[in-house]
Amino acid sequence: MKIRITTNERLMLIIGVAAVVIAISLGYPAFVAGLLIASIISLALQRWQATAVAGLDNIPPRKAFNIYFGRSLIRSLLALALLALARYGGIEFLLGTLLGLVLQVLAYMAEAIIMIIVRKEG
């Protein structure tokens, strides 16, 4: 089975690596630990959520929506639980975990900015 890496996942990786380099250079290893753990979990949950819409062509739209929404709700609850647990690791670990969880949103924003810049130039 070949795993395809999307543009969004590449941007997540670039932003994550930049954050790791900055945090290590500033001396925040707990931030890096939180970032790495949350990034892996966030990516796994993102892929799990995406599988909810793969191959749902043969079911009614309402049922497909319910499956996707259910997974979105579970994903959000798991993210909140992860943040609640991360607070026991200290503020640096908590902030790293938070960044790891919102990395996908930052990557989507970066992708949108890139699209805007390319359109202005083209």
PDB file of C-alpha atoms in Angstrom:
ATOM      1  CA  MET A   1       0.000   0.000   0.000  1.00  0.00           C
ATOM      2  CA  LYS A   2       1.459   3.306  -1.105  1.00  0.00           C
ATOM      3  CA  ILE A   3       0.786   6.351   1.050  1.00  0.00           C
ATOM      4  CA  ARG A   4       0.268   9.526  -0.946  1.00  0.00           C
ATOM      5  CA  ILE A   5       1.305  12.753   0.739  1.00  0.00           C
ATOM      6  CA  THR A   6      -0.970  15.686  -0.054  1.00  0.00           C
ATOM      7  CA  THR A   7       0.083  19.288  -0.568  1.00  0.00           C
ATOM      8  CA  ASN A   8      -1.451  20.169   2.772  1.00  0.00           C
ATOM      9  CA  GLU A   9       0.581  17.469   4.524  1.00  0.00           C
ATOM     10  CA  ARG A  10       3.759  18.762   2.885  1.00  0.00           C
ATOM     11  CA  LEU A  11       3.009  22.259   4.158  1.00  0.00           C
ATOM     12  CA  MET A  12       2.293  20.819   7.613  1.00  0.00           C
ATOM     13  CA  LEU A  13       5.707  19.181   7.515  1.00  0.00           C
ATOM     14  CA  ILE A  14       7.465  22.384   6.417  1.00  0.00           C
ATOM     15  CA  ILE A  15       5.780  24.499   9.112  1.00  0.00           C
ATOM     16  CA  GLY A  16       6.391  21.794  11.716  1.00  0.00           C
ATOM     17  CA  VAL A  17      10.084  21.480  10.867  1.00  0.00           C
ATOM     18  CA  ALA A  18      10.481  25.263  11.007  1.00  0.00           C
ATOM     19  CA  ALA A  19       8.811  25.329  14.440  1.00  0.00           C
ATOM     20  CA  VAL A  20      11.030  22.471  15.669  1.00  0.00           C
ATOM     21  CA  VAL A  21      14.207  24.232  14.497  1.00  0.00           C
ATOM     22  CA  ILE A  22      13.164  27.496  16.147  1.00  0.00           C
ATOM     23  CA  ALA A  23      12.112  25.795  19.409  1.00  0.00           C
ATOM     24  CA  ILE A  24      15.323  23.756  19.630  1.00  0.00           C
ATOM     25  CA  SER A  25      17.466  26.800  18.910  1.00  0.00           C
ATOM     26  CA  LEU A  26      15.653  28.715  21.672  1.00  0.00           C
ATOM     27  CA  GLY A  27      15.983  25.802  24.103  1.00  0.00           C
ATOM     28  CA  TYR A  28      12.419  24.502  24.427  1.00  0.00           C
ATOM     29  CA  PRO A  29      12.593  20.697  24.180  1.00  0.00           C
ATOM     30  CA  ALA A  30       9.197  20.215  25.877  1.00  0.00           C
ATOM     31  CA  PHE A  31       7.602  22.356  23.149  1.00  0.00           C
ATOM     32  CA  VAL A  32       9.176  20.120  20.501  1.00  0.00           C
ATOM     33  CA  ALA A  33       7.937  16.980  22.261  1.00  0.00           C
ATOM     34  CA  GLY A  34       4.379  18.314  22.412  1.00  0.00           C
ATOM     35  CA  LEU A  35       4.545  19.424  18.793  1.00  0.00           C
ATOM     36  CA  LEU A  36       5.771  16.065  17.536  1.00  0.00           C
ATOM     37  CA  ILE A  37       3.247  14.019  19.509  1.00  0.00           C
ATOM     38  CA  ALA A  38       0.290  16.228  18.565  1.00  0.00           C
ATOM     39  CA  SER A  39       1.359  16.447  14.911  1.00  0.00           C
ATOM     40  CA  ILE A  40       1.431  12.680  14.563  1.00  0.00           C
ATOM     41  CA  ILE A  41      -1.940  12.313  16.266  1.00  0.00           C
ATOM     42  CA  SER A  42      -3.434  15.182  14.250  1.00  0.00           C
ATOM     43  CA  LEU A  43      -2.228  13.701  10.970  1.00  0.00           C
ATOM     44  CA  ALA A  44      -3.569  10.260  11.886  1.00  0.00           C
ATOM     45  CA  LEU A  45      -6.947  11.738  12.825  1.00  0.00           C
ATOM     46  CA  GLN A  46      -7.020  13.785   9.614  1.00  0.00           C
ATOM     47  CA  ARG A  47      -6.442  10.679   7.503  1.00  0.00           C
ATOM     48  CA  TRP A  48      -9.008   8.719   9.538  1.00  0.00           C
ATOM     49  CA  GLN A  49     -11.542  11.491   8.972  1.00  0.00           C
ATOM     50  CA  ALA A  50     -10.761  11.590   5.240  1.00  0.00           C
ATOM     51  CA  THR A  51     -11.448   7.865   4.917  1.00  0.00           C
ATOM     52  CA  ALA A  52     -15.019   8.610   5.987  1.00  0.00           C
ATOM     53  CA  VAL A  53     -15.688  10.277   2.631  1.00  0.00           C
ATOM     54  CA  ALA A  54     -13.710   7.857   0.491  1.00  0.00           C
ATOM     55  CA  GLY A  55     -15.970   5.400  -1.252  1.00  0.00           C
ATOM     56  CA  LEU A  56     -19.261   6.835   0.004  1.00  0.00           C
ATOM     57  CA  ASP A  57     -20.715   7.319  -3.483  1.00  0.00           C
ATOM     58  CA  ASN A  58     -23.340   4.597  -3.050  1.00  0.00           C
ATOM     59  CA  ILE A  59     -24.947   5.817   0.158  1.00  0.00           C
ATOM     60  CA  PRO A  60     -27.466   8.631   0.660  1.00  0.00           C
ATOM     61  CA  PRO A  61     -25.968  12.110   1.236  1.00  0.00           C
ATOM     62  CA  ARG A  62     -27.519  12.366   4.702  1.00  0.00           C
ATOM     63  CA  LYS A  63     -25.864   9.154   5.860  1.00  0.00           C
ATOM     64  CA  ALA A  64     -22.518  10.231   4.347  1.00  0.00           C
ATOM     65  CA  PHE A  65     -22.804  13.560   6.179  1.00  0.00           C
ATOM     66  CA  ASN A  66     -23.599  11.790   9.457  1.00  0.00           C
ATOM     67  CA  ILE A  67     -20.531   9.558   9.103  1.00  0.00           C
ATOM     68  CA  TYR A  68     -18.249  12.512   8.322  1.00  0.00           C
ATOM     69  CA  PHE A  69     -19.742  14.705  11.039  1.00  0.00           C
ATOM     70  CA  GLY A  70     -19.465  11.914  13.588  1.00  0.00           C
ATOM     71  CA  ARG A  71     -15.783  11.492  12.837  1.00  0.00           C
ATOM     72  CA  SER A  72     -15.268  15.265  12.996  1.00  0.00           C
ATOM     73  CA  LEU A  73     -16.882  15.351  16.417  1.00  0.00           C
ATOM     74  CA  ILE A  74     -14.752  12.448  17.659  1.00  0.00           C
ATOM     75  CA  ARG A  75     -11.644  14.146  16.273  1.00  0.00           C
ATOM     76  CA  SER A  76     -12.461  17.388  18.082  1.00  0.00           C
ATOM     77  CA  LEU A  77     -13.136  15.597  21.362  1.00  0.00           C
ATOM     78  CA  LEU A  78      -9.850  13.687  21.094  1.00  0.00           C
ATOM     79  CA  ALA A  79      -8.010  16.959  20.427  1.00  0.00           C
ATOM     80  CA  LEU A  80      -9.569  18.533  23.516  1.00  0.00           C
ATOM     81  CA  ALA A  81      -8.678  15.475  25.591  1.00  0.00           C
ATOM     82  CA  LEU A  82      -5.103  15.654  24.315  1.00  0.00           C
ATOM     83  CA  LEU A  83      -4.883  19.314  25.292  1.00  0.00           C
ATOM     84  CA  ALA A  84      -6.312  18.539  28.723  1.00  0.00           C
ATOM     85  CA  LEU A  85      -3.646  15.888  29.254  1.00  0.00           C
ATOM     86  CA  ALA A  86      -0.894  18.106  27.830  1.00  0.00           C
ATOM     87  CA  ARG A  87      -1.373  20.676  30.561  1.00  0.00           C
ATOM     88  CA  TYR A  88       0.281  18.233  32.973  1.00  0.00           C
ATOM     89  CA  GLY A  89       3.460  18.479  30.892  1.00  0.00           C
ATOM     90  CA  GLY A  90       3.867  22.188  31.546  1.00  0.00           C
ATOM     91  CA  ILE A  91       3.152  25.305  29.528  1.00  0.00           C
ATOM     92  CA  GLU A  92       5.822  24.597  26.889  1.00  0.00           C
ATOM     93  CA  PHE A  93       4.480  21.112  26.250  1.00  0.00           C
ATOM     94  CA  LEU A  94       0.914  22.457  26.146  1.00  0.00           C
ATOM     95  CA  LEU A  95       1.792  25.143  23.591  1.00  0.00           C
ATOM     96  CA  GLY A  96       3.672  22.619  21.450  1.00  0.00           C
ATOM     97  CA  THR A  97       0.658  20.325  21.562  1.00  0.00           C
ATOM     98  CA  LEU A  98      -1.630  23.176  20.586  1.00  0.00           C
ATOM     99  CA  LEU A  99       0.559  24.068  17.617  1.00  0.00           C
ATOM    100  CA  GLY A 100       0.667  20.428  16.551  1.00  0.00           C
ATOM    101  CA  LEU A 101      -3.130  20.293  16.570  1.00  0.00           C
ATOM    102  CA  VAL A 102      -3.621  23.522  14.592  1.00  0.00           C
ATOM    103  CA  LEU A 103      -0.836  22.777  12.120  1.00  0.00           C
ATOM    104  CA  GLN A 104      -3.375  21.600   9.556  1.00  0.00           C
ATOM    105  CA  VAL A 105      -5.253  24.909   9.737  1.00  0.00           C
ATOM    106  CA  LEU A 106      -1.999  26.844   9.350  1.00  0.00           C
ATOM    107  CA  ALA A 107      -1.095  24.711   6.348  1.00  0.00           C
ATOM    108  CA  TYR A 108      -4.475  25.416   4.715  1.00  0.00           C
ATOM    109  CA  MET A 109      -3.952  29.144   5.321  1.00  0.00           C
ATOM    110  CA  ALA A 110      -0.465  28.973   3.801  1.00  0.00           C
ATOM    111  CA  GLU A 111      -1.860  27.112   0.806  1.00  0.00           C
ATOM    112  CA  ALA A 112      -4.499  29.809   0.312  1.00  0.00           C
ATOM    113  CA  ILE A 113      -1.887  32.576   0.536  1.00  0.00           C
ATOM    114  CA  ILE A 114       0.291  30.794  -2.008  1.00  0.00           C
ATOM    115  CA  MET A 115      -2.685  30.500  -4.377  1.00  0.00           C
ATOM    116  CA  ILE A 116      -3.436  34.217  -4.025  1.00  0.00           C
ATOM    117  CA  ILE A 117       0.186  35.180  -4.711  1.00  0.00           C
ATOM    118  CA  VAL A 118       0.406  32.893  -7.754  1.00  0.00           C
ATOM    119  CA  ARG A 119      -2.819  34.342  -9.213  1.00  0.00           C
ATOM    120  CA  LYS A 120      -1.588  37.926  -8.771  1.00  0.00           C
ATOM    121  CA  GLU A 121       1.649  37.096 -10.580  1.00  0.00           C
ATOM    122  CA  GLY A 122      -0.080  35.110 -13.347  1.00  0.00           C
TER     123      GLY A 122
END
